[in-house]
Amino acid sequence: MLQSIPSPSPEWQGVPVGEWLTNLMPFLGNDVTLPWGATFNLANFDIRTYALCILLGILLAAWLTARRLRQRGVDGGLVIDVAVFAVILGIIGARVFHVLTYPDEYLGENFDLYNVIAVWNGGVAIFGALIAGALGIWLGCKYTGLRFTTFVDALAPGMLIAQAAGRLGNYVNHELFGQPTGLPWGLQIEATNPAFPVGLPEGTLFHPTFLYEIIWNLVGAAVILWLDRRRDIQWGKAAGLYLIWYGVGRIVWESIRINPSEVFFGIRVNVWAAIGAVVLGVIIWLVQSRRHPGLEPTPWQPGREPEDDAVDSETYSELDEADTTAEPAVGAGTATTTT
């Protein structure tokens, strides 16, 4: 019977790529001189597992988004073109939001520009990634000609899957756990962990908030895919549903975390951000449902359709389609008998 969830060994936090290379190719040596003269210790080069989890999430999201775009008749390869903008800006935004969330740690008396930009040492925030990533998607769509709403709707379930993959990195790093709990799935955290609350006895178990969010996100991805299959959720409404689903879950998980955070009016800053996501998602759903009750006529921006997919905007619209379907059948109501 499950009594607790063990934390993985600290050795899991990094992949010793440098050690493997020096063992396989001893001629490389431990110290490598770079072209500009600096010395790099190859033997100590590790790839952080958390970074690999984020990379896995990006790949899964890109694959699912490409598949969903192909169902709309769009070349799935365009995902890469948009992702170049979205991923770069998303990483920058995630780091900036994280730094602003912990100003005393990064911007206080011990300010160090290197620590501010050293994202490879950990410290990103999903809400910053969403804000800056959305800007990147908009730029990518301007470049490729795709509708912004088409792309974000295709991305919505993949985003939840990507975030679930990223939470595995938090588990490996023994971080962002919740309050103490006596539940049988409580998470084991070593008392030497800097985040272990002072005054609690060794062996205290904590809420595995990473696991809660993984389950919540995967269920949310399944819900969006199911609803989209039944109702064809378009015009940004799938993205709105994503914001609502993720925001509601994040309000709960963030409220039981014990890691330090800026607080405004007694509420953690990320809870405020999650509330904002829910409100924005509801607004998107309501406004777009009212303005666009039907389907998108094309996944392309007006005038940017490929020649073989071009749609005459003067002869095709949701209103025209509705009017056509509302016309009575030929001869209806005028039938006569002949003798």
XYZ file of C-alpha atoms in Angstrom:
339
model
C 0.000 0.000 0.000
C 1.283 3.453 -0.928
C 2.499 5.313 2.154
C 4.411 8.177 0.537
C 6.078 9.312 -2.678
C 9.880 9.188 -2.484
C 11.912 11.995 -3.989
C 14.373 10.903 -6.682
C 18.081 10.856 -5.994
C 19.838 14.225 -6.452
C 21.918 12.490 -9.125
C 18.818 12.584 -11.325
C 18.977 16.371 -11.453
C 21.650 16.365 -14.139
C 22.770 14.179 -17.032
C 26.598 13.860 -16.910
C 27.151 14.315 -20.628
C 30.700 15.585 -20.141
C 31.699 12.595 -18.047
C 30.283 10.226 -20.652
C 32.176 11.972 -23.448
C 35.503 11.952 -21.631
C 35.087 8.264 -20.814
C 34.203 7.382 -24.406
C 36.833 9.661 -25.947
C 39.702 10.088 -23.465
C 41.718 12.015 -26.036
C 39.398 14.983 -25.504
C 40.778 15.530 -22.020
C 38.970 17.157 -19.126
C 39.814 20.739 -20.058
C 38.882 22.030 -23.493
C 40.278 25.319 -24.777
C 37.693 27.348 -26.654
C 38.590 29.349 -29.802
C 38.650 32.634 -27.874
C 41.090 31.256 -25.295
C 38.772 30.402 -22.412
C 39.045 26.969 -20.804
C 35.984 24.758 -20.485
C 35.889 21.791 -18.102
C 34.206 19.152 -20.219
C 34.162 16.530 -17.474
C 31.889 18.709 -15.323
C 29.443 19.507 -18.117
C 25.926 18.391 -17.196
C 22.586 18.879 -18.903
C 19.964 19.682 -16.301
C 17.079 17.230 -16.189
C 14.664 20.113 -15.667
C 15.795 21.579 -18.990
C 15.232 18.216 -20.665
C 11.706 18.088 -19.217
C 10.966 21.526 -20.648
C 12.424 20.475 -24.002
C 10.271 17.338 -23.951
C 7.222 19.484 -23.288
C 8.053 21.801 -26.185
C 8.468 18.850 -28.547
C 5.195 17.240 -27.458
C 3.327 20.527 -27.825
C 4.853 21.135 -31.261
C 3.943 17.625 -32.425
C 0.326 17.857 -31.275
C -0.066 21.398 -32.616
C 1.286 20.351 -36.019
C -1.106 17.416 -36.089
C -4.081 19.632 -35.248
C -3.079 22.193 -37.867
C -2.822 19.478 -40.513
C -6.442 18.626 -39.735
C -7.243 22.197 -40.818
C -5.280 21.754 -44.049
C -2.180 23.618 -42.855
C 1.365 22.370 -43.353
C 2.452 21.173 -39.914
C 5.971 22.403 -40.588
C 4.779 25.970 -40.042
C 4.743 25.179 -36.325
C 8.533 25.445 -36.355
C 8.384 28.888 -37.957
C 6.030 30.163 -35.274
C 7.832 28.316 -32.468
C 11.083 30.153 -33.195
C 9.405 33.391 -32.136
C 7.283 31.899 -29.359
C 9.948 29.815 -27.617
C 12.621 32.518 -27.579
C 10.293 35.225 -26.296
C 8.599 32.741 -23.975
C 11.876 31.855 -22.254
C 12.761 35.530 -21.868
C 9.323 36.337 -20.492
C 9.389 33.360 -18.126
C 12.701 34.491 -16.671
C 11.681 38.141 -16.350
C 8.439 37.231 -14.571
C 10.322 34.912 -12.199
C 12.880 37.588 -11.342
C 10.151 40.145 -10.695
C 8.336 37.622 -8.508
C 11.416 37.301 -6.270
C 12.875 40.837 -6.302
C 14.728 40.483 -3.000
C 16.627 37.470 -4.302
C 17.661 38.965 -7.639
C 17.304 42.741 -7.428
C 18.215 43.462 -3.819
C 21.518 44.337 -2.205
C 23.215 41.296 -3.738
C 22.215 42.244 -7.288
C 24.253 40.359 -9.874
C 23.364 40.644 -13.558
C 24.689 37.143 -14.200
C 22.280 35.656 -11.655
C 19.417 37.604 -13.220
C 19.964 36.158 -16.690
C 21.230 32.683 -15.663
C 18.055 30.834 -16.605
C 20.127 27.646 -16.907
C 20.438 27.644 -13.112
C 16.661 27.359 -12.788
C 13.879 29.823 -12.197
C 11.154 30.397 -14.795
C 7.505 31.393 -14.463
C 4.770 30.049 -16.708
C 2.729 33.250 -16.662
C 5.660 35.227 -18.025
C 6.083 32.567 -20.696
C 2.398 32.851 -21.625
C 2.490 36.631 -21.973
C 5.719 36.855 -23.959
C 5.014 33.606 -25.802
C 1.673 34.980 -27.005
C 3.532 37.952 -28.447
C 5.919 35.540 -30.142
C 3.012 33.562 -31.605
C 1.475 36.778 -32.924
C 4.756 37.700 -34.606
C 5.110 34.173 -35.985
C 1.588 34.264 -37.380
C 2.265 37.629 -39.004
C 5.296 36.034 -40.631
C 3.584 32.835 -41.805
C 0.135 34.250 -42.589
C -1.711 31.957 -40.180
C -4.593 33.283 -38.140
C -3.518 33.923 -34.568
C -6.687 32.291 -33.253
C -6.152 29.212 -35.416
C -2.688 28.659 -34.024
C -3.461 29.256 -30.338
C -6.488 26.964 -30.548
C -4.337 24.240 -32.090
C -1.735 24.809 -29.368
C -4.091 24.834 -26.357
C -4.101 21.113 -25.428
C -0.410 20.810 -26.240
C 0.381 23.627 -23.822
C -1.200 21.697 -20.970
C 0.773 18.591 -21.912
C 3.983 20.639 -22.105
C 3.364 22.094 -18.659
C 2.750 18.614 -17.283
C 6.140 17.530 -18.635
C 7.783 20.566 -17.072
C 6.384 19.682 -13.642
C 8.375 16.452 -13.752
C 11.437 18.687 -13.583
C 10.160 20.209 -10.333
C 9.828 16.695 -8.921
C 13.394 15.819 -9.887
C 14.642 19.083 -8.353
C 12.770 18.513 -5.053
C 11.106 21.916 -5.340
C 7.762 23.738 -5.308
C 6.087 21.241 -2.996
C 3.048 22.038 -0.895
C 2.114 22.186 2.757
C 2.692 19.272 5.154
C 0.208 16.434 4.799
C -0.567 13.057 6.299
C -2.085 11.711 3.094
C -0.670 8.413 1.793
C 0.673 10.136 -1.312
C 2.645 12.711 0.645
C 6.002 13.648 -0.869
C 9.239 12.849 0.923
C 11.624 15.820 1.119
C 15.037 15.612 2.754
C 15.447 17.818 5.823
C 18.654 19.252 4.314
C 16.685 20.781 1.431
C 16.952 24.599 1.668
C 13.185 24.786 1.090
C 12.410 22.453 4.011
C 10.454 24.550 6.545
C 12.336 25.377 9.716
C 10.910 23.722 12.813
C 9.311 20.716 11.126
C 10.599 17.264 12.094
C 12.587 15.174 9.653
C 10.326 12.792 7.768
C 7.497 15.299 7.356
C 5.547 14.652 4.164
C 4.316 17.385 1.837
C 1.609 17.787 -0.790
C 3.066 16.745 -4.184
C 1.762 19.795 -6.015
C 3.763 18.781 -9.080
C 1.673 15.598 -9.305
C -1.608 17.429 -8.783
C -0.789 19.791 -11.619
C 0.367 16.999 -13.937
C -2.926 15.155 -13.492
C -4.984 18.347 -13.789
C -3.199 19.429 -16.965
C -3.472 16.048 -18.675
C -7.187 15.854 -17.881
C -7.585 19.399 -19.217
C -5.825 18.500 -22.464
C -8.165 15.529 -22.888
C -11.219 17.720 -22.204
C -10.202 20.311 -24.807
C -9.510 17.619 -27.404
C -12.860 15.963 -26.688
C -14.840 19.206 -26.843
C -13.051 20.296 -29.997
C -13.883 17.002 -31.671
C -17.552 17.364 -30.779
C -18.011 21.102 -31.318
C -15.039 22.380 -33.377
C -13.996 25.070 -30.887
C -12.429 27.848 -32.961
C -11.882 31.623 -33.019
C -9.636 31.460 -29.941
C -12.208 29.721 -27.749
C -10.022 26.650 -27.179
C -7.278 28.999 -25.987
C -9.795 30.692 -23.704
C -10.779 27.316 -22.286
C -7.092 26.573 -21.697
C -6.703 29.776 -19.680
C -9.768 28.951 -17.597
C -8.734 25.362 -16.939
C -5.116 26.083 -16.106
C -5.969 29.182 -14.086
C -8.500 27.387 -11.882
C -6.047 24.596 -11.123
C -3.153 26.962 -10.510
C -5.196 28.965 -7.996
C -5.565 25.807 -5.907
C -2.022 24.438 -6.254
C -0.391 27.818 -5.739
C -2.441 28.410 -2.595
C -1.007 25.335 -0.870
C 2.623 25.885 -1.862
C 5.061 26.999 0.815
C 7.883 28.416 -1.316
C 8.510 32.153 -0.776
C 6.513 34.519 -2.965
C 5.588 38.162 -3.219
C 2.187 38.807 -1.647
C -0.332 41.519 -2.522
C -3.374 42.062 -0.312
C -2.660 38.754 1.378
C -2.635 36.754 -1.865
C 0.408 35.300 -3.626
C 1.329 37.024 -6.871
C 0.919 33.842 -8.921
C -2.588 33.387 -7.543
C -3.400 36.875 -8.812
C -1.921 35.893 -12.182
C -4.033 32.721 -12.226
C -7.166 34.714 -11.409
C -6.296 37.029 -14.286
C -5.934 34.025 -16.597
C -9.388 32.748 -15.637
C -10.991 36.162 -16.149
C -9.278 36.601 -19.512
C -10.311 33.104 -20.588
C -13.948 33.755 -19.698
C -13.901 37.061 -21.593
C -12.376 35.396 -24.667
C -14.962 32.609 -24.603
C -17.952 34.936 -24.181
C -16.837 37.600 -26.655
C -15.762 35.175 -29.362
C -18.870 33.024 -28.922
C -20.990 36.124 -29.484
C -18.961 37.551 -32.359
C -18.155 34.266 -34.113
C -20.792 31.582 -33.456
C -19.666 29.586 -36.485
C -16.368 28.245 -37.776
C -13.373 30.103 -39.142
C -13.724 30.331 -42.933
C -10.017 29.631 -43.350
C -6.995 29.138 -41.083
C -5.221 31.937 -42.947
C -5.237 35.675 -42.475
C -7.190 37.557 -45.169
C -5.092 37.815 -48.290
C -2.435 35.390 -47.004
C -3.982 32.122 -48.188
C -1.876 29.822 -50.367
C -3.154 29.924 -53.931
C -4.676 26.451 -53.775
C -6.461 27.278 -50.496
C -7.598 30.796 -51.332
C -11.126 31.727 -50.308
C -13.071 34.549 -51.913
C -13.935 36.684 -48.904
C -16.622 38.506 -50.908
C -18.590 35.339 -51.512
C -17.878 33.376 -48.336
C -18.705 34.391 -44.810
C -20.347 32.878 -41.799
C -23.440 34.980 -42.478
C -23.621 33.834 -46.088
C -23.241 30.241 -44.986
C -25.999 30.644 -42.421
C -28.285 32.285 -44.958
C -27.676 29.500 -47.461
C -28.498 26.779 -44.987
C -31.653 28.636 -43.973
C -33.103 28.801 -47.508
C -36.083 26.504 -48.109
C -35.746 23.639 -50.516
C -36.730 24.315 -54.090
C -40.467 24.071 -54.473
C -41.148 23.724 -50.774
C -44.635 24.900 -49.840
C -45.766 25.223 -53.509
C -46.555 21.637 -54.379
C -49.724 21.134 -56.498
C -51.573 18.148 -57.827
C -52.136 17.619 -61.519
C -54.895 15.791 -63.190
